């Protein structure tokens, strides 16, 4: 088991990539904290883990809320006594709204979930990782954080910010036994599409311009296997990396 004895927090763990990561980490021996804003789905993942012999608890949290983030990590320590792995997976889309039409409200909502939450969980986790001289942070970014038009203006900017934060944390704390890497998935079959409620026609048309070049959609389990690698000692020399997982879509 690659994660035997480790404690991992997975945000957005009720479904999609977060669920797949939580299940795989538990299978590999980690004690998993499944966190999500949707308590019912979160509880179902915890139940699946425990019924398969793993160890997990659920902590309901809205990652856009500072107090919820603080409580998430505090309750993890209360339950398991430590924290070794943080997976920042929670995220939302932006309805493909282009820069000319993006509102302050939409921009701030997307950044609160996709970026500020990552900063806050990272900041809180570092207060634990630094004294113990070890810790792993895995941020779920997107090819939208590497290219200019895979979504609207807010989502694109937010995922670029996540990648920048990943590299900053990786370098600055590299000598403290802490690793921080990101995964940049292409199209993956998850329910993040549920956060697309009223797509902007112009923005969506521009964002979909290269969709025909996408070889295929990925599955959450394929992203989870990359997260497992990054969380394990197999990736001990990998820090500040952004692993693109898109079946070759952006290699064109």
CSV table of C-alpha atoms in Angstrom, one decimal, residues 82-251:
chain,number,residue,atom,x,y,z
A,82,UNK,CA,-2.1,14.5,11.8
A,83,UNK,CA,-2.3,15.5,8.1
A,84,UNK,CA,0.1,14.3,5.4
A,85,UNK,CA,-1.7,14.9,2.1
A,86,UNK,CA,-4.0,17.8,0.9
A,87,UNK,CA,-5.8,17.4,-2.4
A,88,UNK,CA,-7.5,20.7,-3.6
A,89,UNK,CA,-10.0,19.3,-6.0
A,90,UNK,CA,-13.1,21.4,-5.4
A,91,UNK,CA,-13.9,23.7,-8.3
A,92,UNK,CA,-16.7,25.3,-10.4
A,93,UNK,CA,-17.1,26.4,-14.0
A,94,UNK,CA,-18.0,29.9,-15.2
A,95,UNK,CA,-20.7,29.5,-17.9
A,96,UNK,CA,-18.1,30.4,-20.6
A,97,UNK,CA,-18.7,34.1,-19.9
A,98,UNK,CA,-16.1,36.2,-21.9
A,99,UNK,CA,-14.2,39.1,-20.5
A,100,UNK,CA,-16.5,41.7,-22.1
A,101,UNK,CA,-19.5,40.3,-20.2
A,102,UNK,CA,-18.1,38.9,-16.9
A,103,UNK,CA,-19.6,40.4,-13.8
A,104,UNK,CA,-17.8,41.2,-10.6
A,105,UNK,CA,-20.1,38.7,-8.9
A,106,UNK,CA,-19.2,35.8,-11.2
A,107,UNK,CA,-15.5,36.6,-11.1
A,108,UNK,CA,-15.4,36.7,-7.3
A,109,UNK,CA,-17.5,33.5,-7.0
A,110,UNK,CA,-15.2,31.5,-9.3
A,111,UNK,CA,-12.1,32.9,-7.7
A,112,UNK,CA,-13.4,32.2,-4.2
A,113,UNK,CA,-13.9,28.5,-5.0
A,114,UNK,CA,-11.1,27.8,-7.4
A,115,UNK,CA,-8.3,30.0,-6.0
A,116,UNK,CA,-8.9,31.5,-2.6
A,117,UNK,CA,-9.9,28.2,-1.2
A,118,UNK,CA,-6.7,26.6,-2.4
A,119,UNK,CA,-4.7,29.4,-0.8
A,120,UNK,CA,-6.5,29.0,2.5
A,121,UNK,CA,-6.3,25.2,2.7
A,122,UNK,CA,-2.6,25.4,1.7
A,123,UNK,CA,-1.9,28.1,4.3
A,124,UNK,CA,-3.6,26.0,7.0
A,125,UNK,CA,-1.9,22.8,5.9
A,126,UNK,CA,1.5,24.4,5.9
A,127,UNK,CA,1.1,25.3,9.6
A,128,UNK,CA,1.1,21.5,10.1
A,129,UNK,CA,3.6,20.5,7.4
A,130,UNK,CA,6.3,22.9,8.4
A,131,UNK,CA,6.8,21.6,12.0
A,132,UNK,CA,6.8,18.0,10.8
A,133,UNK,CA,9.1,18.8,7.8
A,134,UNK,CA,6.9,16.8,5.5
A,135,UNK,CA,3.7,17.1,3.5
A,136,UNK,CA,2.2,16.8,0.0
A,137,UNK,CA,-0.2,19.2,-1.7
A,138,UNK,CA,-1.9,18.2,-5.0
A,139,UNK,CA,-3.9,20.9,-6.8
A,140,UNK,CA,-6.4,20.0,-9.5
A,141,UNK,CA,-5.9,22.6,-12.1
A,142,UNK,CA,-6.9,22.3,-15.8
A,143,UNK,CA,-5.6,22.6,-19.3
A,144,UNK,CA,-7.6,25.8,-19.0
A,145,UNK,CA,-4.8,27.0,-16.7
A,146,UNK,CA,-2.3,26.5,-19.5
A,147,UNK,CA,-4.2,27.7,-22.5
A,148,UNK,CA,-6.3,30.7,-23.2
A,149,UNK,CA,-9.8,29.5,-24.2
A,150,UNK,CA,-11.0,26.3,-22.7
A,151,UNK,CA,-13.6,28.2,-20.7
A,152,UNK,CA,-14.7,31.7,-19.8
A,153,UNK,CA,-12.4,34.5,-18.6
A,154,UNK,CA,-12.9,33.8,-14.8
A,155,UNK,CA,-12.3,30.1,-15.0
A,156,UNK,CA,-9.3,30.5,-17.2
A,157,UNK,CA,-7.7,33.1,-15.0
A,158,UNK,CA,-8.5,31.1,-11.9
A,159,UNK,CA,-6.8,28.0,-13.1
A,160,UNK,CA,-3.8,30.0,-14.3
A,161,UNK,CA,-3.6,31.3,-10.7
A,162,UNK,CA,-3.8,27.8,-9.2
A,163,UNK,CA,-0.8,26.8,-11.4
A,164,UNK,CA,1.1,29.9,-10.3
A,165,UNK,CA,0.4,29.2,-6.6
A,166,UNK,CA,1.5,25.6,-7.1
A,167,UNK,CA,4.9,26.6,-8.4
A,168,UNK,CA,5.4,29.3,-5.8
A,169,UNK,CA,4.6,27.0,-2.9
A,170,UNK,CA,6.7,24.2,-4.4
A,171,UNK,CA,9.9,26.3,-4.7
A,172,UNK,CA,9.6,28.3,-1.5
A,173,UNK,CA,9.0,25.2,0.7
A,174,UNK,CA,11.1,22.7,-1.2
A,175,UNK,CA,13.8,22.6,1.5
A,176,UNK,CA,11.2,22.0,4.2
A,177,UNK,CA,10.2,18.5,3.0
A,178,UNK,CA,7.1,19.7,1.4
A,179,UNK,CA,6.0,19.0,-2.2
A,180,UNK,CA,3.3,20.8,-4.2
A,181,UNK,CA,2.3,19.7,-7.7
A,182,UNK,CA,-0.7,20.1,-9.9
A,183,UNK,CA,-2.7,18.0,-12.3
A,184,UNK,CA,-4.1,19.7,-15.4
A,185,UNK,CA,-6.8,17.5,-16.8
A,186,UNK,CA,-8.4,17.9,-20.2
A,187,UNK,CA,-12.1,16.9,-20.6
A,188,UNK,CA,-13.0,14.4,-17.9
A,189,UNK,CA,-16.4,12.8,-17.3
A,190,UNK,CA,-17.5,14.4,-14.1
A,191,UNK,CA,-20.5,16.4,-12.9
A,192,UNK,CA,-18.7,19.8,-13.0
A,193,UNK,CA,-20.9,20.4,-16.0
A,194,UNK,CA,-23.7,20.9,-13.5
A,195,UNK,CA,-22.1,24.2,-12.6
A,196,UNK,CA,-22.7,25.3,-16.2
A,197,UNK,CA,-26.3,26.6,-15.9
A,198,UNK,CA,-26.6,29.2,-18.6
A,199,UNK,CA,-23.7,29.0,-21.0
A,200,UNK,CA,-22.8,32.2,-22.9
A,201,UNK,CA,-23.2,31.5,-26.6
A,202,UNK,CA,-20.2,33.5,-27.8
A,203,UNK,CA,-17.9,32.4,-25.0
A,204,UNK,CA,-18.9,28.7,-25.5
A,205,UNK,CA,-18.4,28.9,-29.2
A,206,UNK,CA,-14.9,30.2,-28.8
A,207,UNK,CA,-14.0,27.8,-26.0
A,208,UNK,CA,-15.3,24.8,-28.1
A,209,UNK,CA,-13.3,25.9,-31.2
A,210,UNK,CA,-10.7,23.1,-30.6
A,211,UNK,CA,-13.0,20.5,-29.1
A,212,UNK,CA,-13.0,18.4,-32.3
A,213,UNK,CA,-9.3,17.8,-31.7
A,214,UNK,CA,-9.9,16.2,-28.4
A,215,UNK,CA,-9.1,12.4,-28.8
A,216,UNK,CA,-11.5,11.4,-25.9
A,217,UNK,CA,-12.8,12.3,-22.5
A,218,UNK,CA,-11.0,10.9,-19.5
A,219,UNK,CA,-12.4,9.0,-16.6
A,220,UNK,CA,-12.1,10.2,-12.9
A,221,UNK,CA,-10.1,7.1,-12.1
A,222,UNK,CA,-7.4,8.0,-14.6
A,223,UNK,CA,-6.9,11.3,-12.8
A,224,UNK,CA,-6.9,9.5,-9.4
A,225,UNK,CA,-4.1,7.3,-10.5
A,226,UNK,CA,-2.0,10.3,-11.2
A,227,UNK,CA,-2.9,11.8,-7.8
A,228,UNK,CA,-1.8,8.6,-6.1
A,229,UNK,CA,1.6,8.8,-7.8
A,230,UNK,CA,2.0,12.4,-6.7
A,231,UNK,CA,1.0,11.6,-3.2
A,232,UNK,CA,3.3,8.6,-2.8
A,233,UNK,CA,7.1,8.4,-2.4
A,234,UNK,CA,7.3,7.3,-6.0
A,235,UNK,CA,7.1,11.1,-6.8
A,236,UNK,CA,9.7,12.1,-4.2
A,237,UNK,CA,11.7,14.1,-6.8
A,238,UNK,CA,8.6,15.7,-8.4
A,239,UNK,CA,7.9,19.2,-7.1
A,240,UNK,CA,6.3,22.2,-8.8
A,241,UNK,CA,5.3,20.1,-11.7
A,242,UNK,CA,2.1,20.4,-13.7
A,243,UNK,CA,1.1,17.0,-15.1
A,244,UNK,CA,-1.1,17.4,-18.2
A,245,UNK,CA,-3.6,14.5,-18.5
A,246,UNK,CA,-5.7,15.0,-21.7
A,247,UNK,CA,-5.1,12.1,-24.0
A,248,UNK,CA,-2.9,14.3,-26.2
A,249,UNK,CA,-5.5,17.0,-26.8
A,250,UNK,CA,-3.1,19.9,-26.2
A,251,UNK,CA,-0.1,18.2,-27.9
